[in-house]
C-alpha positions as a Markdown table, in Angstrom:
| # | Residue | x | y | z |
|---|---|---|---|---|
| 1 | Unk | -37.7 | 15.0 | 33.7 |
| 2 | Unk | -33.8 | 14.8 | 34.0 |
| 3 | Unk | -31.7 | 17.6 | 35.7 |
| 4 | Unk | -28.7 | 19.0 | 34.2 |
| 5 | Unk | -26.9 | 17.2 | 36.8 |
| 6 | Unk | -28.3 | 14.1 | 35.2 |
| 7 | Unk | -27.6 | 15.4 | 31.6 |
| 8 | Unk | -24.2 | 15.9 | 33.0 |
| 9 | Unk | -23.6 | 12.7 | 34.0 |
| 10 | Unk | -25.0 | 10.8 | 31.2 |
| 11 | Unk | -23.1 | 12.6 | 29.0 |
| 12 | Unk | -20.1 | 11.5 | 30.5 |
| 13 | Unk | -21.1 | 7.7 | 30.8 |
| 14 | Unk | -21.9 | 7.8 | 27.2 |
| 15 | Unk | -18.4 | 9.2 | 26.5 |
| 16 | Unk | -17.0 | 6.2 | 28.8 |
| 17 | Unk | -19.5 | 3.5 | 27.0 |
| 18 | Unk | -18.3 | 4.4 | 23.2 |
| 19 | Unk | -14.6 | 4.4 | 24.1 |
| 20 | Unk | -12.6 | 1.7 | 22.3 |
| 21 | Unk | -11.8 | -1.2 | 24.0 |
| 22 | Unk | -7.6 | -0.2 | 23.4 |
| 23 | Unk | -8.0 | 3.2 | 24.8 |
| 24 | Unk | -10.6 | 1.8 | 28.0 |
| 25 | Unk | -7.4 | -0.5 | 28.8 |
| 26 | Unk | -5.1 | 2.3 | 28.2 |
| 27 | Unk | -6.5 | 5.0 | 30.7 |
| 28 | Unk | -6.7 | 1.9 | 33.2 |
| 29 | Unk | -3.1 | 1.2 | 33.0 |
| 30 | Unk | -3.6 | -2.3 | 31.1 |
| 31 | Unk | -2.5 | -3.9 | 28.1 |
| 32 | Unk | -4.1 | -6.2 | 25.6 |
| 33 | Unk | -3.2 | -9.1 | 27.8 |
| 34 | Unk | -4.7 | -7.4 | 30.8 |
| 35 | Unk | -1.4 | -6.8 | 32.0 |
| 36 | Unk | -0.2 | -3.7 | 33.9 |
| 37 | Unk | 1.0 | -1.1 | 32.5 |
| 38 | Unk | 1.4 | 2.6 | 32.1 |
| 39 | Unk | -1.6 | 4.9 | 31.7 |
| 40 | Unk | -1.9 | 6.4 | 29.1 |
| 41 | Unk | -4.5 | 8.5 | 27.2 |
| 42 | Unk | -5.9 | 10.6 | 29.6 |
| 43 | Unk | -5.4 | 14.0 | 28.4 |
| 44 | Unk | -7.6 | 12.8 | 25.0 |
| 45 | Unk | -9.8 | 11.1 | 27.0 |
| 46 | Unk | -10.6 | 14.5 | 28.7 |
| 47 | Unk | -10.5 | 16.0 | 25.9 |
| 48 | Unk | -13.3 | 14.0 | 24.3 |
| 49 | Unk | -15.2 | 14.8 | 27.7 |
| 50 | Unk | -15.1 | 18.6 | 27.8 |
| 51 | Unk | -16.3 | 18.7 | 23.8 |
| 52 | Unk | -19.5 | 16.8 | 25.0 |
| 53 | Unk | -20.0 | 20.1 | 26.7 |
| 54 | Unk | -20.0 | 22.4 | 23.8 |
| 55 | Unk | -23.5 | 22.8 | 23.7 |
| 56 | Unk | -23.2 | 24.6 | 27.6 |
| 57 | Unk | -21.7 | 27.8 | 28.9 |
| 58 | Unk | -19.3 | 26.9 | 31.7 |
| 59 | Unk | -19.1 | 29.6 | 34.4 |
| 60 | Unk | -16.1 | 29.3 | 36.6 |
| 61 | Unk | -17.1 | 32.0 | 39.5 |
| 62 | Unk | -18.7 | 34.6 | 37.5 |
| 63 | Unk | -16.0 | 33.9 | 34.8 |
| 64 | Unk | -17.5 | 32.2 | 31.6 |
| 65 | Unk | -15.1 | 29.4 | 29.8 |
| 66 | Unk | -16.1 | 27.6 | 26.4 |
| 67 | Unk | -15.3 | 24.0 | 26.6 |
| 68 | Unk | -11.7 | 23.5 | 26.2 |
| 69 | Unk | -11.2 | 25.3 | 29.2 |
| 70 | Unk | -12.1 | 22.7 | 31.7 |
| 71 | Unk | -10.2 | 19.6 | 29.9 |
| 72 | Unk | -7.0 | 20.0 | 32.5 |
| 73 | Unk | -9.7 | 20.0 | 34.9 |
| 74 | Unk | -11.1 | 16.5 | 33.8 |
| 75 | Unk | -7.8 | 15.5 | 33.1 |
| 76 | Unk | -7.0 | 15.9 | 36.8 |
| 77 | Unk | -10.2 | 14.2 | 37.8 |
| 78 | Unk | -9.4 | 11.2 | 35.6 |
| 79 | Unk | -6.0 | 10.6 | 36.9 |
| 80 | Unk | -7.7 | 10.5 | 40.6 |
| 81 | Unk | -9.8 | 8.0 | 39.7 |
| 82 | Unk | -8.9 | 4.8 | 41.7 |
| 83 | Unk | -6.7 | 2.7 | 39.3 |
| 84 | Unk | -9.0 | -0.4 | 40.5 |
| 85 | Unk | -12.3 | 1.5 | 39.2 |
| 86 | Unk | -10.8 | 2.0 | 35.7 |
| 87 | Unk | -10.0 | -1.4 | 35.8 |
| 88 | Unk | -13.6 | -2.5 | 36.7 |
| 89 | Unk | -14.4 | -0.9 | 33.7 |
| 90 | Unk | -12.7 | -3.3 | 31.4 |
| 91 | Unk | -14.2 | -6.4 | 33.3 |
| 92 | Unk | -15.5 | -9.4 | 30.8 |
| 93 | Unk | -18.5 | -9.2 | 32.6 |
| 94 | Unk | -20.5 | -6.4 | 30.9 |
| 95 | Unk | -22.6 | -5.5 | 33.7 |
| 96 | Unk | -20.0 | -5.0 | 36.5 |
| 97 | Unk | -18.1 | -2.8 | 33.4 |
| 98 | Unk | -21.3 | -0.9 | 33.1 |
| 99 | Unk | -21.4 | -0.1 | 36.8 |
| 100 | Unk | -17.8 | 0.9 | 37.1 |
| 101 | Unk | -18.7 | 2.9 | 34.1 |
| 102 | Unk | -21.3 | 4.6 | 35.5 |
| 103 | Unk | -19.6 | 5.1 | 39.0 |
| 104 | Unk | -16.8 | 6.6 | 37.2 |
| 105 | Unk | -19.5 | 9.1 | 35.4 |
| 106 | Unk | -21.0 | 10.0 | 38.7 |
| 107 | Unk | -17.7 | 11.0 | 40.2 |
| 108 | Unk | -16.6 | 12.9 | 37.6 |
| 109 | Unk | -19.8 | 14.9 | 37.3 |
| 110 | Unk | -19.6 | 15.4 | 40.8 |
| 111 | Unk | -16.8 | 16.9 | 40.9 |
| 112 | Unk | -17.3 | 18.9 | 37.9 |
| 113 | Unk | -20.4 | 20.4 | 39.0 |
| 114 | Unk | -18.6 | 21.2 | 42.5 |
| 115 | Unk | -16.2 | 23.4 | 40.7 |
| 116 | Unk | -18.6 | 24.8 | 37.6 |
| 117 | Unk | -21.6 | 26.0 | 36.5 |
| 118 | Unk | -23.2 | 24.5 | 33.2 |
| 119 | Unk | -25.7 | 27.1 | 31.4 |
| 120 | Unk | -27.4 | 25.5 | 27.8 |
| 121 | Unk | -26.3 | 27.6 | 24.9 |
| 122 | Unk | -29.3 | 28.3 | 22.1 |
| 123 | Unk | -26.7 | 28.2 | 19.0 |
| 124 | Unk | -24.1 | 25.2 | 19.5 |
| 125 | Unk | -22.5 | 25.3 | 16.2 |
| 126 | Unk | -21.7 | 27.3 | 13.1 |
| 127 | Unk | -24.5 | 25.5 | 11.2 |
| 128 | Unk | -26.7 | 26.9 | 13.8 |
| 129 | Unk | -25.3 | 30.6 | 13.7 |
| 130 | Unk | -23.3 | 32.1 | 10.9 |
| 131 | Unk | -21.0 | 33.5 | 13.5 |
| 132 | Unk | -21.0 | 31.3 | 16.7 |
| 133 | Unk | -18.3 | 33.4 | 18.0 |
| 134 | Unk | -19.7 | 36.6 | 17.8 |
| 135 | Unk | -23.2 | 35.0 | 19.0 |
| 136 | Unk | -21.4 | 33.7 | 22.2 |
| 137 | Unk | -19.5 | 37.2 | 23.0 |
| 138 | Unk | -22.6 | 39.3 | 22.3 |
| 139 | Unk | -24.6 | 36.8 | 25.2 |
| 140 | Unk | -21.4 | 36.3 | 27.8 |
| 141 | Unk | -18.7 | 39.0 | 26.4 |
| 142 | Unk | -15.3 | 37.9 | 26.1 |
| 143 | Unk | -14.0 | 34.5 | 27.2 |
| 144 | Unk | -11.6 | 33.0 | 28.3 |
| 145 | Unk | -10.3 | 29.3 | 26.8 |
């Protein structure tokens, strides 16, 4: 049976494995040539992150945040990624990709978890609840993000 640390984390690797190859090479700082360059991306990037955690409450304290809250948080993890990690992850060989990948996963997690709490929602969408809003406030009360 997995945690929610481990639902955490493989969420995140997931969101790392489907990127396009362009946008891996971007947030590593490289260009199609494997050159280095500027990195770019990484406020998307994050962005694609946090909305893998709509289906969870984030508590912040005993302050409760909807998903698009914690994106400059992820953003700010991503950019303190070691430059030579994000790299690994857009090696030819697709196994020592797949581990930088996954180290990657495992360090943002961490550091995610250090800072929030993750509680599973019962309605995760409008096609679930006519009013998703109102469902959230009547369970947490009012948000913030």
């Amino acid at each position: 049976m997995q945690t929610p640390e481990d639902e955490i984390t493989i969420a995140i690797a997931v969101d790392l494995a489907v990127l396009k190859p362009h946008q891996r090479r971007a947030f590593a700082g490289l260009d199609q040539y494997r050159r280095a360059v500027k990195v770019r991306g990484v406020p998307e990037l994050a962005a694609k992150i946090a909305e893998s955690f709509a289906p969870y409450a984030v508590f912040d304290g005993d302050q409760v945040l909807r998903y698009p809250a914690i994106a400059p948080f992820i953003a700010q993890t991503l950019y303190a990624i070691p430059i030579e990690l994000r790299r690994g992850a857009c090696d030819s060989d697709r196994q020592k990709a797949c581990d930088a990948r996954e180290r990657m996963a495992r360090l943002i997690s961490s550091q995610l978890l250090g800072r929030y709490r993750f509680e599973h929602l019962r309605h995760v969408g409008a096609s679930c609840h006519a009013n998703w809003d109102a469902a959230f406030e009547a369970r947490f009360g009012k948000t913030s993000g």
